[in-house]
PDB file of C-alpha atoms in Angstrom:
ATOM      1  CA  MET A   1       4.801  24.776  -2.009  1.00 31.00           C
ATOM      2  CA  VAL A   2       6.364  21.140  -2.607  1.00 38.00           C
ATOM      3  CA  GLY A   3       4.995  18.973  -5.142  1.00 43.00           C
ATOM      4  CA  HIS A   4       6.497  15.962  -3.863  1.00 42.00           C
ATOM      5  CA  SER A   5       9.291  15.053  -2.210  1.00 45.00           C
ATOM      6  CA  SER A   6      10.355  12.076  -1.678  1.00 48.00           C
ATOM      7  CA  ASP A   7      12.216  10.458   2.148  1.00 51.00           C
ATOM      8  CA  SER A   8      12.390   6.999   3.611  1.00 60.00           C
ATOM      9  CA  ILE A   9       9.831   8.386   7.085  1.00 83.00           C
ATOM     10  CA  LEU A  10       6.582   6.980   6.252  1.00 92.00           C
ATOM     11  CA  PRO A  11       3.452   8.334   7.368  1.00 93.00           C
ATOM     12  CA  GLN A  12       2.455   7.302  10.253  1.00 95.00           C
ATOM     13  CA  ARG A  13      -0.155   5.394   9.645  1.00 97.00           C
ATOM     14  CA  VAL A  14       0.712   4.497   6.630  1.00 97.00           C
ATOM     15  CA  ALA A  15       3.804   2.502   9.080  1.00 97.00           C
ATOM     16  CA  GLN A  16       1.269   1.174  10.881  1.00 98.00           C
ATOM     17  CA  PHE A  17      -0.540  -0.490   8.138  1.00 98.00           C
ATOM     18  CA  ILE A  18       2.535  -1.723   7.268  1.00 98.00           C
ATOM     19  CA  GLU A  19       3.359  -3.015  10.687  1.00 98.00           C
ATOM     20  CA  ALA A  20      -0.275  -4.901  10.619  1.00 98.00           C
ATOM     21  CA  THR A  21      -0.093  -6.913   7.771  1.00 98.00           C
ATOM     22  CA  ASN A  22       3.319  -7.920   8.130  1.00 98.00           C
ATOM     23  CA  ALA A  23       2.450  -8.623  12.039  1.00 98.00           C
ATOM     24  CA  GLY A  24      -1.053 -10.378  10.158  1.00 98.00           C
ATOM     25  CA  ASP A  25      -2.893  -8.542  12.589  1.00 98.00           C
ATOM     26  CA  LEU A  26      -6.271  -8.015  11.286  1.00 98.00           C
ATOM     27  CA  PHE A  27      -7.905  -5.321  14.080  1.00 98.00           C
ATOM     28  CA  HIS A  28      -5.059  -3.015  13.961  1.00 98.00           C
ATOM     29  CA  LEU A  29      -4.898  -3.537   9.579  1.00 98.00           C
ATOM     30  CA  LEU A  30      -8.372  -2.034   9.783  1.00 98.00           C
ATOM     31  CA  GLU A  31      -8.104   0.461  13.174  1.00 98.00           C
ATOM     32  CA  VAL A  32      -6.143   2.855  10.151  1.00 98.00           C
ATOM     33  CA  PHE A  33      -9.417   2.375   7.725  1.00 98.00           C
ATOM     34  CA  ALA A  34     -11.540   5.772   7.607  1.00 98.00           C
ATOM     35  CA  ALA A  35     -15.317   4.211   8.454  1.00 98.00           C
ATOM     36  CA  ASP A  36     -15.985   5.016   4.680  1.00 98.00           C
ATOM     37  CA  SER A  37     -11.985   4.325   3.050  1.00 98.00           C
ATOM     38  CA  ILE A  38     -12.340   3.036  -0.010  1.00 98.00           C
ATOM     39  CA  VAL A  39      -8.998   0.090  -1.401  1.00 98.00           C
ATOM     40  CA  ASN A  40      -8.757  -0.549  -5.028  1.00 98.00           C
ATOM     41  CA  ASP A  41      -6.450  -3.180  -5.413  1.00 96.00           C
ATOM     42  CA  GLN A  42      -5.178  -5.064  -8.241  1.00 91.00           C
ATOM     43  CA  LEU A  43      -8.208  -2.964  -9.866  1.00 92.00           C
ATOM     44  CA  GLN A  44     -10.720  -5.280  -8.086  1.00 96.00           C
ATOM     45  CA  GLN A  45     -12.511  -2.755  -5.484  1.00 98.00           C
ATOM     46  CA  TRP A  46     -13.467  -2.644  -2.030  1.00 98.00           C
ATOM     47  CA  CYS A  47     -15.646   0.026  -0.476  1.00 98.00           C
ATOM     48  CA  GLY A  48     -16.372   0.721   3.986  1.00 98.00           C
ATOM     49  CA  LEU A  49     -14.748  -1.489   6.524  1.00 98.00           C
ATOM     50  CA  ALA A  50     -17.052  -4.123   6.478  1.00 98.00           C
ATOM     51  CA  GLU A  51     -15.956  -4.801   3.265  1.00 98.00           C
ATOM     52  CA  LEU A  52     -12.296  -3.849   3.759  1.00 98.00           C
ATOM     53  CA  LYS A  53     -12.563  -7.092   6.090  1.00 98.00           C
ATOM     54  CA  LYS A  54     -13.464  -9.633   3.610  1.00 98.00           C
ATOM     55  CA  TRP A  55     -10.420  -7.999   1.929  1.00 98.00           C
ATOM     56  CA  ALA A  56      -8.426  -7.733   4.219  1.00 98.00           C
ATOM     57  CA  GLU A  57      -8.992 -11.476   5.349  1.00 97.00           C
ATOM     58  CA  CYS A  58      -8.597 -12.946   1.846  1.00 96.00           C
ATOM     59  CA  ASP A  59      -6.006 -11.586   0.224  1.00 95.00           C
ATOM     60  CA  VAL A  60      -3.412  -9.852   2.943  1.00 97.00           C
ATOM     61  CA  ILE A  61      -4.228 -11.414   5.882  1.00 97.00           C
ATOM     62  CA  GLY A  62      -5.857 -14.819   4.022  1.00 96.00           C
ATOM     63  CA  GLN A  63      -2.390 -14.420   1.732  1.00 96.00           C
ATOM     64  CA  GLN A  64       0.390 -13.602   4.416  1.00 97.00           C
ATOM     65  CA  LEU A  65       1.297 -10.840   2.672  1.00 97.00           C
ATOM     66  CA  SER A  66       4.762  -8.908   3.336  1.00 98.00           C
ATOM     67  CA  LEU A  67       5.662  -5.334   2.204  1.00 97.00           C
ATOM     68  CA  ARG A  68       9.107  -4.588   3.188  1.00 96.00           C
ATOM     69  CA  PRO A  69       9.061  -0.372   1.667  1.00 95.00           C
ATOM     70  CA  ILE A  70      12.073   1.143  -0.067  1.00 92.00           C
ATOM     71  CA  HIS A  71      10.889   4.293  -1.069  1.00 91.00           C
ATOM     72  CA  CYS A  72       8.021   6.708   0.440  1.00 93.00           C
ATOM     73  CA  VAL A  73       7.202   9.554  -2.023  1.00 93.00           C
ATOM     74  CA  GLN A  74       4.854  12.402  -0.587  1.00 90.00           C
ATOM     75  CA  HIS A  75       3.327  13.853  -3.511  1.00 87.00           C
ATOM     76  CA  TYR A  76       0.408  17.068  -3.500  1.00 88.00           C
ATOM     77  CA  GLY A  77      -0.484  15.256   0.057  1.00 84.00           C
ATOM     78  CA  HIS A  78      -0.531  11.882  -1.116  1.00 92.00           C
ATOM     79  CA  CYS A  79       1.589   9.222   0.105  1.00 95.00           C
ATOM     80  CA  VAL A  80       3.263   7.017  -2.890  1.00 95.00           C
ATOM     81  CA  VAL A  81       5.733   3.591  -1.326  1.00 95.00           C
ATOM     82  CA  ALA A  82       7.280   1.286  -2.990  1.00 94.00           C
ATOM     83  CA  ALA A  83       7.460  -1.589  -1.999  1.00 94.00           C
ATOM     84  CA  HIS A  84       8.701  -5.399  -2.139  1.00 95.00           C
ATOM     85  CA  ALA A  85       5.504  -7.711  -1.378  1.00 96.00           C
ATOM     86  CA  ASP A  86       5.756 -11.140  -0.487  1.00 97.00           C
ATOM     87  CA  GLY A  87       3.123 -14.114   1.013  1.00 97.00           C
ATOM     88  CA  LYS A  88       1.569 -17.390  -0.369  1.00 96.00           C
ATOM     89  CA  PHE A  89       0.482 -16.014  -3.656  1.00 93.00           C
ATOM     90  CA  ASP A  90       0.789 -17.174  -6.290  1.00 91.00           C
ATOM     91  CA  LYS A  91       4.040 -16.310  -7.699  1.00 92.00           C
ATOM     92  CA  ARG A  92       4.053 -17.652 -11.638  1.00 93.00           C
ATOM     93  CA  GLY A  93       4.777 -15.263 -14.568  1.00 91.00           C
ATOM     94  CA  LEU A  94       5.568 -12.686 -11.265  1.00 91.00           C
ATOM     95  CA  PRO A  95       9.473 -11.304 -11.140  1.00 92.00           C
ATOM     96  CA  ASP A  96      11.828 -11.535  -7.941  1.00 90.00           C
ATOM     97  CA  PRO A  97      11.449  -9.719  -5.626  1.00 91.00           C
ATOM     98  CA  LEU A  98       8.334  -8.309  -6.598  1.00 93.00           C
ATOM     99  CA  GLU A  99       7.418  -4.412  -6.412  1.00 93.00           C
ATOM    100  CA  VAL A 100       4.834  -2.995  -5.946  1.00 94.00           C
ATOM    101  CA  LEU A 101       3.231   0.236  -5.579  1.00 95.00           C
ATOM    102  CA  LEU A 102       0.526   1.730  -3.145  1.00 97.00           C
ATOM    103  CA  TYR A 103      -0.970   4.636  -3.182  1.00 97.00           C
ATOM    104  CA  PHE A 104      -2.004   6.528  -0.183  1.00 98.00           C
ATOM    105  CA  THR A 105      -4.437   8.418   0.949  1.00 97.00           C
ATOM    106  CA  LEU A 106      -5.448  10.666   4.208  1.00 96.00           C
ATOM    107  CA  ALA A 107      -7.513  12.366   5.798  1.00 96.00           C
ATOM    108  CA  GLU A 108      -8.497  13.112   9.621  1.00 94.00           C
ATOM    109  CA  ASP A 109      -5.715  10.793  11.307  1.00 94.00           C
ATOM    110  CA  LYS A 110      -6.437   7.817   8.763  1.00 97.00           C
ATOM    111  CA  ILE A 111      -6.396   5.833   5.092  1.00 98.00           C
ATOM    112  CA  VAL A 112      -9.901   6.907   3.072  1.00 98.00           C
ATOM    113  CA  GLN A 113      -7.880   5.515  -0.055  1.00 98.00           C
ATOM    114  CA  LEU A 114      -5.437   3.080  -1.185  1.00 98.00           C
ATOM    115  CA  ILE A 115      -4.352   1.968  -4.636  1.00 98.00           C
ATOM    116  CA  ILE A 116      -2.394  -0.694  -4.482  1.00 97.00           C
ATOM    117  CA  LEU A 117      -0.931  -2.090  -7.991  1.00 95.00           C
ATOM    118  CA  ARG A 118       2.010  -3.815  -9.746  1.00 90.00           C
ATOM    119  CA  ASP A 119       3.869  -0.791 -12.241  1.00 78.00           C
ATOM    120  CA  HIS A 120       4.640  -3.291 -15.890  1.00 74.00           C
ATOM    121  CA  SER A 121       5.952  -0.259 -17.716  1.00 63.00           C
ATOM    122  CA  GLY A 122       8.587  -0.036 -14.925  1.00 60.00           C
ATOM    123  CA  THR A 123       8.872   4.013 -15.902  1.00 51.00           C
ATOM    124  CA  SER A 124       6.547   5.004 -12.865  1.00 55.00           C
ATOM    125  CA  PRO A 125       6.809   8.980 -12.139  1.00 49.00           C
ATOM    126  CA  PHE A 126       8.757   8.475  -9.278  1.00 58.00           C
ATOM    127  CA  ASP A 127      11.451   5.963 -10.188  1.00 55.00           C
ATOM    128  CA  ALA A 128      13.970   8.724 -11.323  1.00 54.00           C
ATOM    129  CA  SER A 129      14.001  10.805  -7.291  1.00 54.00           C
ATOM    130  CA  TRP A 130      13.396   7.011  -5.574  1.00 45.00           C
ATOM    131  CA  ARG A 131      16.729   5.805  -7.134  1.00 47.00           C
ATOM    132  CA  SER A 132      18.311   9.233  -6.659  1.00 50.00           C
ATOM    133  CA  GLY A 133      17.465   9.556  -3.316  1.00 49.00           C
ATOM    134  CA  THR A 134      15.553  13.284  -3.919  1.00 47.00           C
TER     135      THR A 134
END
């Protein structure tokens, strides 16, 4: 069994999340999540669709967030996406382009957990495989 692999093909629900985010489509954004999903965005956590709706309205749709995937790694059933992020958020002190890591956990054809972080160290354990394309 392969522990992790790098490829450019995003799982369907992950691709739908990114498409809905880029389109500013709240309905389709929420549709990819399970009812009891957890989102942790930059160390702030939301649980369940009612809270996810508040997060999405404010921090995704409200900030006109856009994501451009760079790499995708399948890792023990999880999907980790490196993406360039842009939008109407405060960019003071942030690198350009801003690269974020999105850690998706999927179950029963829905996203059940999403963790969004910026890798401050630049030493993500996935960096080598992403850069080499393996």
